[in-house]
XYZ file of C-alpha atoms in Angstrom:
293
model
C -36.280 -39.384 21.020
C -36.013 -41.315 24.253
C -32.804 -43.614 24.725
C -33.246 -47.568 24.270
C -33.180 -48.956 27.815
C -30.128 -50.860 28.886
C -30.236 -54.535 28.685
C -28.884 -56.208 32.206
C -27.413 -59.766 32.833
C -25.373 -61.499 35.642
C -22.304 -62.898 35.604
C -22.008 -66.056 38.377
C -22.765 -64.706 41.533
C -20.728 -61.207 42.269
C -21.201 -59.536 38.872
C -23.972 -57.480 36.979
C -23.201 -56.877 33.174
C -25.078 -53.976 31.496
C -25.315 -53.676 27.510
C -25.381 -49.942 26.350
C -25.631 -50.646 22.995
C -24.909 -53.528 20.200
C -22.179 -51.526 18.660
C -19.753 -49.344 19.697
C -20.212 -45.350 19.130
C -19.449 -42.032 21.195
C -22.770 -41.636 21.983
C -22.919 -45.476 23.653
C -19.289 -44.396 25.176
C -20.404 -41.276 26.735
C -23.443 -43.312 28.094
C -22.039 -45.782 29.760
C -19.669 -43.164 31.305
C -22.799 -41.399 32.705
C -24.281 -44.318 34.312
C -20.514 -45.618 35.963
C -19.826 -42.158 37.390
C -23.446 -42.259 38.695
C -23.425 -45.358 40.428
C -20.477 -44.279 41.413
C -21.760 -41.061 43.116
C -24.434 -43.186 44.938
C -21.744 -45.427 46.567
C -24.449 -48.192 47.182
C -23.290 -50.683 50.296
C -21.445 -53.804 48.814
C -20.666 -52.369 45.434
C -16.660 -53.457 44.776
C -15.756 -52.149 41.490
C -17.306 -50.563 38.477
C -15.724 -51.475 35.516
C -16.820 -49.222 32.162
C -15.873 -50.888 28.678
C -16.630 -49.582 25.021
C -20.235 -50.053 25.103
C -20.647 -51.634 28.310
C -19.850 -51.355 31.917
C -19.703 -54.079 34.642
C -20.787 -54.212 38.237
C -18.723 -56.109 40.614
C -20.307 -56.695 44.150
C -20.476 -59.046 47.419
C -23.858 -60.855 47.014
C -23.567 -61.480 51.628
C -23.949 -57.995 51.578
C -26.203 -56.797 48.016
C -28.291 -58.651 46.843
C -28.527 -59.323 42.579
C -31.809 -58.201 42.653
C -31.732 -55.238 44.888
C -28.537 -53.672 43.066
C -30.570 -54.520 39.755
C -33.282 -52.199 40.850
C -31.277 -49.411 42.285
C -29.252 -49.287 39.229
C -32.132 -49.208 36.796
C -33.550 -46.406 39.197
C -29.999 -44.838 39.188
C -30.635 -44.932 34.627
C -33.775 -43.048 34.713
C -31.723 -40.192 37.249
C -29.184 -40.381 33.659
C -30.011 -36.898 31.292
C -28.030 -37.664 28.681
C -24.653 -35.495 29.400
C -22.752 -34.858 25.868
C -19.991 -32.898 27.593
C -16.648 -33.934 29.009
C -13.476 -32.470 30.726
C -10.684 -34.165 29.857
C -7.074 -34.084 28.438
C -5.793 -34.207 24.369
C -2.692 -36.084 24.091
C 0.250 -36.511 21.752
C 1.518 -39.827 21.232
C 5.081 -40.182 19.418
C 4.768 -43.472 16.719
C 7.243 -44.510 14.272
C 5.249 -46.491 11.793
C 6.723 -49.498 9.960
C 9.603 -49.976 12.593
C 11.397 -53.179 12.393
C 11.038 -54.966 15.652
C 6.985 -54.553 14.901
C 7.782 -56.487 11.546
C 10.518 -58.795 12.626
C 7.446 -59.841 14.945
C 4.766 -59.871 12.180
C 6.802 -61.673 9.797
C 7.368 -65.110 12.163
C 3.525 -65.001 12.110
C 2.827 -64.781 8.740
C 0.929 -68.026 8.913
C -1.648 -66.811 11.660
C -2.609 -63.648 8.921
C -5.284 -63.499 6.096
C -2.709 -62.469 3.930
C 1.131 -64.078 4.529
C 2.370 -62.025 1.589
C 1.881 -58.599 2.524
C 2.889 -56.648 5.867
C 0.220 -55.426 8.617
C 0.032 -52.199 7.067
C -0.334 -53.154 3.529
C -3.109 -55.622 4.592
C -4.707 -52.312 6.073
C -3.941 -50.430 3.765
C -5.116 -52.439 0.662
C -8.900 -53.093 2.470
C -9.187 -49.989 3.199
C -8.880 -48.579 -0.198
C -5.620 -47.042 -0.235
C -3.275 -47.304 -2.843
C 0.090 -46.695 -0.523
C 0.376 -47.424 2.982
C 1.893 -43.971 3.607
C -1.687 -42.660 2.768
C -3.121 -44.803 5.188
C -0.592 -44.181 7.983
C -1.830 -40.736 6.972
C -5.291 -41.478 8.200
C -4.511 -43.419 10.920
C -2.158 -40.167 12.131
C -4.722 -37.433 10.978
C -7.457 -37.936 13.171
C -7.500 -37.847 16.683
C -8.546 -41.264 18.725
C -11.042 -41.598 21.872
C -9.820 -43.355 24.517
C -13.034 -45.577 25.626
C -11.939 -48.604 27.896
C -8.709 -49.073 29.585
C -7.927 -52.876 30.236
C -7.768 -56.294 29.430
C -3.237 -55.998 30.564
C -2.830 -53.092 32.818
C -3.002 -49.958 31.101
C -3.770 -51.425 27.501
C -6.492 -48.612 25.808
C -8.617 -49.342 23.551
C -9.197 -46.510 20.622
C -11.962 -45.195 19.063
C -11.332 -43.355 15.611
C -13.041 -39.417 16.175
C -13.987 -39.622 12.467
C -17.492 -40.443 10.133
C -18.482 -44.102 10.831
C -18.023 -44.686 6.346
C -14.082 -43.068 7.356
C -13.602 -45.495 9.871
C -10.259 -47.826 9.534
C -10.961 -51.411 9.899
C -9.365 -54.068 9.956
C -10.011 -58.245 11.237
C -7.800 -59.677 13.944
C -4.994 -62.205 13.139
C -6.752 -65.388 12.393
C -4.974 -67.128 15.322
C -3.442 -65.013 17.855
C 0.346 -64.412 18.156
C 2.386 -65.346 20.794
C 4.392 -62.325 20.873
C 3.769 -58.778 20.416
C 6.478 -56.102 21.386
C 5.724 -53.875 24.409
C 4.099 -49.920 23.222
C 3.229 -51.484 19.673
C 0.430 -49.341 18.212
C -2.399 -52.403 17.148
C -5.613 -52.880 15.650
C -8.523 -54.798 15.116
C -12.261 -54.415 13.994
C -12.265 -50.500 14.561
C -10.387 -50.273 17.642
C -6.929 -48.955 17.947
C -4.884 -49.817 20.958
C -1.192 -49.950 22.404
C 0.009 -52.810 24.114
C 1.380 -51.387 27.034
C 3.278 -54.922 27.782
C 5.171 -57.575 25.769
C 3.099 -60.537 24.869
C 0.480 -62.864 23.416
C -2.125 -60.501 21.012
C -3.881 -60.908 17.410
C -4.460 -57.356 16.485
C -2.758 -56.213 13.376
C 0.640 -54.173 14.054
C 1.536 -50.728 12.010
C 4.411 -49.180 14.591
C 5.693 -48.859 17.756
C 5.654 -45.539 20.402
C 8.660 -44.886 22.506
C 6.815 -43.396 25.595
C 5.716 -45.918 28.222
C 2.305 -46.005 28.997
C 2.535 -48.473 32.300
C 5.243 -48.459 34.335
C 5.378 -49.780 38.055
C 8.474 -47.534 39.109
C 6.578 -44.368 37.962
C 9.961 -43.017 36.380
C 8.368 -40.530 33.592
C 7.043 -37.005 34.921
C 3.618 -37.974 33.213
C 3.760 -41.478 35.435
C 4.159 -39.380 38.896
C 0.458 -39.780 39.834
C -0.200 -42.953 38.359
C 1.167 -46.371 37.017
C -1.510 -46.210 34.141
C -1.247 -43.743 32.371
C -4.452 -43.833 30.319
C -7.959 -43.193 31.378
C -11.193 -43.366 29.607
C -12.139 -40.292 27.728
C -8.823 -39.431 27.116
C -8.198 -37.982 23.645
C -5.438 -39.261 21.170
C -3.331 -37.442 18.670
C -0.664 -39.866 17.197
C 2.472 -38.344 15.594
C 5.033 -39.868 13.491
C 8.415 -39.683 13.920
C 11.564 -41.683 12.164
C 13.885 -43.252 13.535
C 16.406 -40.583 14.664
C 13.750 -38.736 16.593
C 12.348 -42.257 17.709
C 16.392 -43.108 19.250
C 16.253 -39.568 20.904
C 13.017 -40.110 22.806
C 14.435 -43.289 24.068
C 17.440 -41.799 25.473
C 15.175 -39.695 27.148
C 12.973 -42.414 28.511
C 16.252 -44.122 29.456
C 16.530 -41.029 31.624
C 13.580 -40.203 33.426
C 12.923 -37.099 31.460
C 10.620 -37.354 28.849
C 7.311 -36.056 29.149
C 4.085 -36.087 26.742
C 2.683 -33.621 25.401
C -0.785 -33.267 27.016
C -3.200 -30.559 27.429
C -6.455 -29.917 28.883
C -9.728 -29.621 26.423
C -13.193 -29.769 27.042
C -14.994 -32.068 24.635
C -19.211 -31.364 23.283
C -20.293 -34.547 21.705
C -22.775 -32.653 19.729
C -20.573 -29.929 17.867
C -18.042 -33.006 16.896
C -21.066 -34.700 15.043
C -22.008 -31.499 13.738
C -18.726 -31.324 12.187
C -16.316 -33.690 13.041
C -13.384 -32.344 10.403
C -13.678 -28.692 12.027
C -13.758 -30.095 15.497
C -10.671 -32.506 14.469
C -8.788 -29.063 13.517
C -10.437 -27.582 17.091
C -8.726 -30.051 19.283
C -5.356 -30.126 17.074
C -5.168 -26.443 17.882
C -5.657 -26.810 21.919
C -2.902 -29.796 21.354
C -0.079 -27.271 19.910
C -0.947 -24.353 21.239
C 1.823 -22.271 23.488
């Protein structure tokens, strides 16, 4: 079955905006990756940045030296070149969480009257609309999956999460009604179906279930896993949250503290198609490359 054709608009004068899809799935994902990495390749004159989102990407270029129209052909001649691809080197990574940490709820409790429900915490919100009688069963299925990594943005190194899971398993859960005005840096958030962790202190209205100890964006580069970049996150990394109490949580800070904690992270190659063949035995597939020795 051929693919729907992308829809394209522009944005003022130095920007070209191309819809994937409607909604946000793996298969839009792993599109729009294609089609960034081949306009990429094709390094067309005046082309400034390439920006992919969830189901999206943007083109950012210098109309004196492109103009709209030409850049609209050549990338809708660059979409017919796409085949499809439904395979993907990249890297599995563990991410330490303690769930239900105080400064997270300190936080969420002086906004109480921003949420849809001012009597119950973040996580018993989620947990109650998403059918689960205790939130420790739904911390268990926000930990139990792994998590796609499919844009990287909006504050430096902030990614956005995609649950690797059936689309009736998915966790979801609305936005604060009105934004906060304070969120805790490396809080693990969500909202609609995307996870994310806000890899800075400040203003955000997704819902708030923990906090991770490892820095994901840092400036001075002091962890080993920051050597090669300030951002740590890319797109198509994969996710694999663990959680750990509060002792453990204290001893990865010390380590932090020190310059010498590192993630656990290995290398995986992902096949779109045998994870919707199966996504349970390809969740225990990539939890096996994660721990092994």
């Amino acid at each position: 079955m051929s693919q729907q054709a992308i829809r394209y608009s522009f944005g003022g004068d130095e920007h070209l905006f191309a819809e994937v899809a409607e909604s946000m799935s793996l298969e839009a994902f792993f599109r729009g990756m294609e089609m960034t990495r081949v306009i990429e390749e094709a390094a067309i004159p005046g082309v400034l940045d390439i920006c992919l989102a969830n189901a999206s990407f943007q083109v950012r270029f210098n109309p004196d030296l492109l103009h709209p129209d030409d850049l609209l052909t050549q990338v809708r001649s660059l979409e017919e070149t796409v085949g499809g691809s439904r395979r993907l080197q990249t890297r599995i990574v563990e991410i330490p969480v303690l769930y239900n940490d105080p400064w997270t709820h300190e936080t969420l409790m002086r906004f109480r009257d921003r949420h849809q429900d001012p009597d119950a915490t973040d996580l018993e919100y989620a947990a109650r609309i998403n059918g689960y009688q205790e939130v420790q069963d739904f911390i268990d299925a926000h930990s139990g999956t792994p998590w796609f990594v499919s844009m990287v943005g909006f504050v430096a190194g902030l990614p956005f999460m995609f649950q690797m899971v059936d689309r009736e398993h998915q966790l979801e859960v609305p936005k604060y009604l009105r934004p906060r005005t304070d969120t805790p840096k490396q809080t693990l958030g969500h909202g609609g179906c995307f996870g994310c962790i806000y890899s800075v202190r400040g203003a955000g209205g997704y819902q708030m279930f923990g906090v991770t100890p490892a820095p994901i964006y840092d400036p001075q580069q002091a962890m080993p896993y920051l050597q090669t970049s300030m951002v740590f996150f890319r797109a198509g990394d994969i996710v694999q949250f663990k959680p750990v109490d509060r002792e453990t949580y204290d001893r990865i800070l010390v380590e932090v503290e020190e310059g010498r904690f590192n993630l656990r992270i290995r290398d995986v190659s992902f096949d779109l198609d045998e994870f919707s063949a199966d996504p349970d035995a390809y969740k225990q597939q990539l939890q096996e490359v994660l721990y092994v020795d």
